[in-house]
Amino acid sequence: MSKQLVLTSLLLGISQSALAHTGMGTTHGFMAGFVHPWQGVDHLLVMFVIGLWGCVLGGRALWILPLSFLMLMAAGAGLSFVGISLPFAELWVASSVVVFGLIIGFNTRLSEHWATGLVMVFALFHGYVHAEEITSGTAHLPYVLGFLVATALLHLLGIGAGLFSTKPVRILMISFGWACATVGCFLLAGY
């Protein structure tokens, strides 16, 4: 294992999910939602990997995985807004970093249906956790639109990385998957 991979894993591993808070105090609405996914390593990695995995699987998975993630994220936020509790939501989010990291690390090829189902389950919890982070007085719709736009951009970055699927890049993708799984283990250890 290279020194760079170990260092990257350690640096990402020391970040806590609390870093997903915007820290901007007076920022509300769209921008608060938009900033949230970029500041939490758990959200950032999973959303990037969803696009990457869709690209690796190819075909309809290229757009079905990201679109399914976005739809179920919105549904998860809706559950939070109407007061329905999803137990252990943060644990599910941290677990998703491990699961999707291992999927990329092992270069796993699930059927489109199984891949979509897996993505949808974890997306529900990501959306729920995003909504739980909303500050008092923030309008729900602009906040949700903000984190959905940011998530779509992260998916597109993952797709872009997957499009450069030459052999050296494939090795980097697999290494990235293992780094994600390692970070996810650190996140799980924090619970």
Coordinates of C-alpha atoms in Angstrom, one line a residue:
M1 CA 0.0 0.0 0.0
S2 CA 1.5 3.3 -1.0
K3 CA 2.3 6.0 1.6
Q4 CA -0.1 8.4 -0.2
L5 CA -3.0 6.1 0.1
V6 CA -2.3 5.5 3.8
L7 CA -2.0 9.3 4.4
T8 CA -5.1 10.1 2.5
S9 CA -7.1 7.4 4.4
L10 CA -5.8 8.8 7.7
L11 CA -6.6 12.4 6.9
L12 CA -10.1 11.6 5.7
G13 CA -10.6 9.2 8.6
I14 CA -10.1 11.9 11.2
S15 CA -12.9 14.0 9.8
Q16 CA -16.2 13.6 11.8
S17 CA -19.7 13.7 10.4
A18 CA -20.2 16.9 12.4
L19 CA -18.1 18.6 9.8
A20 CA -21.2 18.4 7.5
H21 CA -22.6 21.4 9.4
T22 CA -22.3 24.5 7.3
G23 CA -20.7 26.6 10.0
M24 CA -22.0 29.7 8.2
G25 CA -24.5 30.8 10.9
T26 CA -26.7 33.1 8.9
T27 CA -26.8 31.0 5.7
H28 CA -30.3 29.6 5.1
G29 CA -32.2 28.0 2.4
F30 CA -30.6 26.9 -0.9
M31 CA -27.0 27.7 0.0
A32 CA -27.2 26.0 3.4
G33 CA -28.4 22.9 1.6
F34 CA -25.9 23.2 -1.2
V35 CA -22.9 23.5 1.2
H36 CA -23.9 20.6 3.4
P37 CA -22.8 17.6 1.1
W38 CA -19.4 19.2 0.4
Q39 CA -18.5 19.5 4.1
G40 CA -19.2 16.0 5.3
V41 CA -16.7 13.4 4.2
D42 CA -19.4 10.7 4.5
H43 CA -21.8 12.4 2.1
L44 CA -19.0 13.6 -0.2
L45 CA -17.5 10.2 -0.7
V46 CA -20.8 8.3 -1.2
M47 CA -22.3 10.8 -3.6
F48 CA -19.1 10.7 -5.7
V49 CA -19.0 6.9 -5.6
I50 CA -22.6 6.6 -6.8
G51 CA -21.7 8.4 -10.0
L52 CA -18.5 6.4 -10.4
W53 CA -20.3 3.1 -9.9
G54 CA -23.0 4.0 -12.3
C55 CA -20.3 4.7 -14.9
V56 CA -18.5 1.5 -14.1
L57 CA -21.7 -0.6 -14.5
G58 CA -22.6 1.3 -17.7
G59 CA -25.8 1.3 -19.7
R60 CA -28.8 2.6 -17.9
A61 CA -27.1 2.4 -14.5
L62 CA -25.2 5.5 -15.5
W63 CA -28.3 7.6 -15.0
I64 CA -30.5 5.3 -12.9
L65 CA -28.2 5.1 -9.9
P66 CA -27.7 8.9 -9.5
L67 CA -31.4 9.6 -10.3
S68 CA -32.6 7.0 -7.8
F69 CA -30.3 8.4 -5.2
L70 CA -31.6 11.9 -5.7
M71 CA -35.3 10.8 -5.5
L72 CA -34.8 8.7 -2.4
M73 CA -32.8 11.5 -0.8
A74 CA -35.7 13.8 -1.3
A75 CA -38.0 11.2 0.2
G76 CA -35.8 10.7 3.2
A77 CA -35.8 14.5 3.8
G78 CA -39.6 14.4 3.5
L79 CA -39.8 11.7 6.2
S80 CA -37.8 13.9 8.5
F81 CA -39.9 17.0 7.8
V82 CA -43.1 15.2 8.7
G83 CA -41.7 13.8 11.9
I84 CA -41.1 10.1 10.9
S85 CA -38.0 8.8 12.6
L86 CA -35.4 6.6 10.9
P87 CA -33.5 4.8 13.7
F88 CA -29.7 4.8 13.5
A89 CA -29.7 7.0 10.5
E90 CA -26.1 8.3 11.0
L91 CA -25.0 4.7 11.4
W92 CA -26.6 3.8 8.0
V93 CA -24.8 6.8 6.4
A94 CA -21.4 5.7 7.8
S95 CA -22.1 2.1 6.7
S96 CA -22.8 3.4 3.2
V97 CA -19.3 4.7 3.0
V98 CA -17.9 1.2 3.8
V99 CA -20.4 -0.6 1.5
F100 CA -19.9 1.6 -1.5
G101 CA -16.2 1.8 -0.9
L102 CA -16.0 -2.0 -0.9
I103 CA -18.1 -2.2 -4.1
I104 CA -15.7 0.0 -5.9
G105 CA -12.7 -1.6 -4.2
F106 CA -13.7 -5.1 -5.3
N107 CA -14.9 -3.8 -8.7
T108 CA -18.3 -5.4 -7.9
R109 CA -20.8 -5.7 -10.7
L110 CA -24.3 -6.2 -9.4
S111 CA -27.4 -6.3 -11.7
E112 CA -29.0 -2.9 -12.3
H113 CA -31.9 -3.9 -10.1
W114 CA -29.8 -4.9 -7.1
A115 CA -27.5 -1.9 -7.5
T116 CA -30.5 0.5 -7.7
G117 CA -32.1 -1.1 -4.6
L118 CA -28.9 -0.8 -2.6
V119 CA -28.5 2.8 -3.7
M120 CA -32.1 3.7 -2.8
V121 CA -31.9 2.2 0.7
F122 CA -28.8 4.3 1.6
A123 CA -30.0 7.4 -0.2
L124 CA -33.1 7.4 2.1
F125 CA -30.9 7.7 5.1
H126 CA -28.6 10.3 3.5
G127 CA -31.7 12.5 2.8
Y128 CA -33.0 12.0 6.3
V129 CA -29.7 13.0 7.9
H130 CA -29.5 16.1 5.6
A131 CA -32.9 17.2 6.7
E132 CA -32.1 16.6 10.4
E133 CA -29.3 19.1 10.0
I134 CA -31.5 22.0 8.9
T135 CA -31.4 25.0 11.1
S136 CA -34.4 26.5 12.7
G137 CA -36.2 29.0 10.5
T138 CA -34.7 27.6 7.2
A139 CA -37.3 27.1 4.5
H140 CA -37.4 23.3 3.6
L141 CA -37.8 23.4 -0.1
P142 CA -34.8 25.7 -1.0
Y143 CA -32.7 23.7 1.5
V144 CA -33.6 20.4 -0.2
L145 CA -33.1 21.8 -3.6
G146 CA -29.7 23.0 -2.5
F147 CA -28.5 19.6 -1.3
L148 CA -30.0 17.9 -4.3
V149 CA -28.1 20.2 -6.7
A150 CA -24.9 19.6 -4.8
T151 CA -25.5 15.9 -4.8
A152 CA -26.1 15.9 -8.6
L153 CA -22.8 17.7 -9.1
L154 CA -21.0 15.1 -7.0
H155 CA -22.6 12.4 -9.0
L156 CA -21.5 14.1 -12.2
L157 CA -17.9 14.3 -10.8
G158 CA -18.0 10.6 -10.1
I159 CA -19.3 9.9 -13.6
G160 CA -16.6 12.1 -15.1
A161 CA -13.9 10.1 -13.1
G162 CA -15.4 6.9 -14.4
L163 CA -15.3 8.0 -18.0
F164 CA -11.5 8.0 -17.8
S165 CA -11.5 4.2 -17.3
T166 CA -8.1 3.4 -18.7
K167 CA -6.1 0.7 -16.9
P168 CA -4.1 3.1 -14.6
V169 CA -7.3 5.0 -13.8
R170 CA -9.1 1.7 -12.9
I171 CA -6.3 1.0 -10.5
L172 CA -6.8 4.4 -8.9
M173 CA -10.6 3.8 -8.8
I174 CA -10.1 0.5 -6.9
S175 CA -7.6 2.2 -4.6
F176 CA -10.2 5.0 -4.0
G177 CA -12.8 2.4 -3.2
W178 CA -10.5 0.9 -0.5
A179 CA -9.8 4.4 0.8
C180 CA -13.5 5.0 1.1
A181 CA -14.1 1.8 2.9
T182 CA -11.2 2.7 5.3
V183 CA -12.8 6.1 6.0
G184 CA -16.1 4.4 6.5
C185 CA -14.6 2.1 9.1
F186 CA -13.2 5.2 11.0
L187 CA -16.6 6.8 10.9
L188 CA -18.3 3.6 12.2
A189 CA -15.7 3.4 15.0
G190 CA -16.9 6.8 16.1
Y191 CA -20.4 5.5 16.8

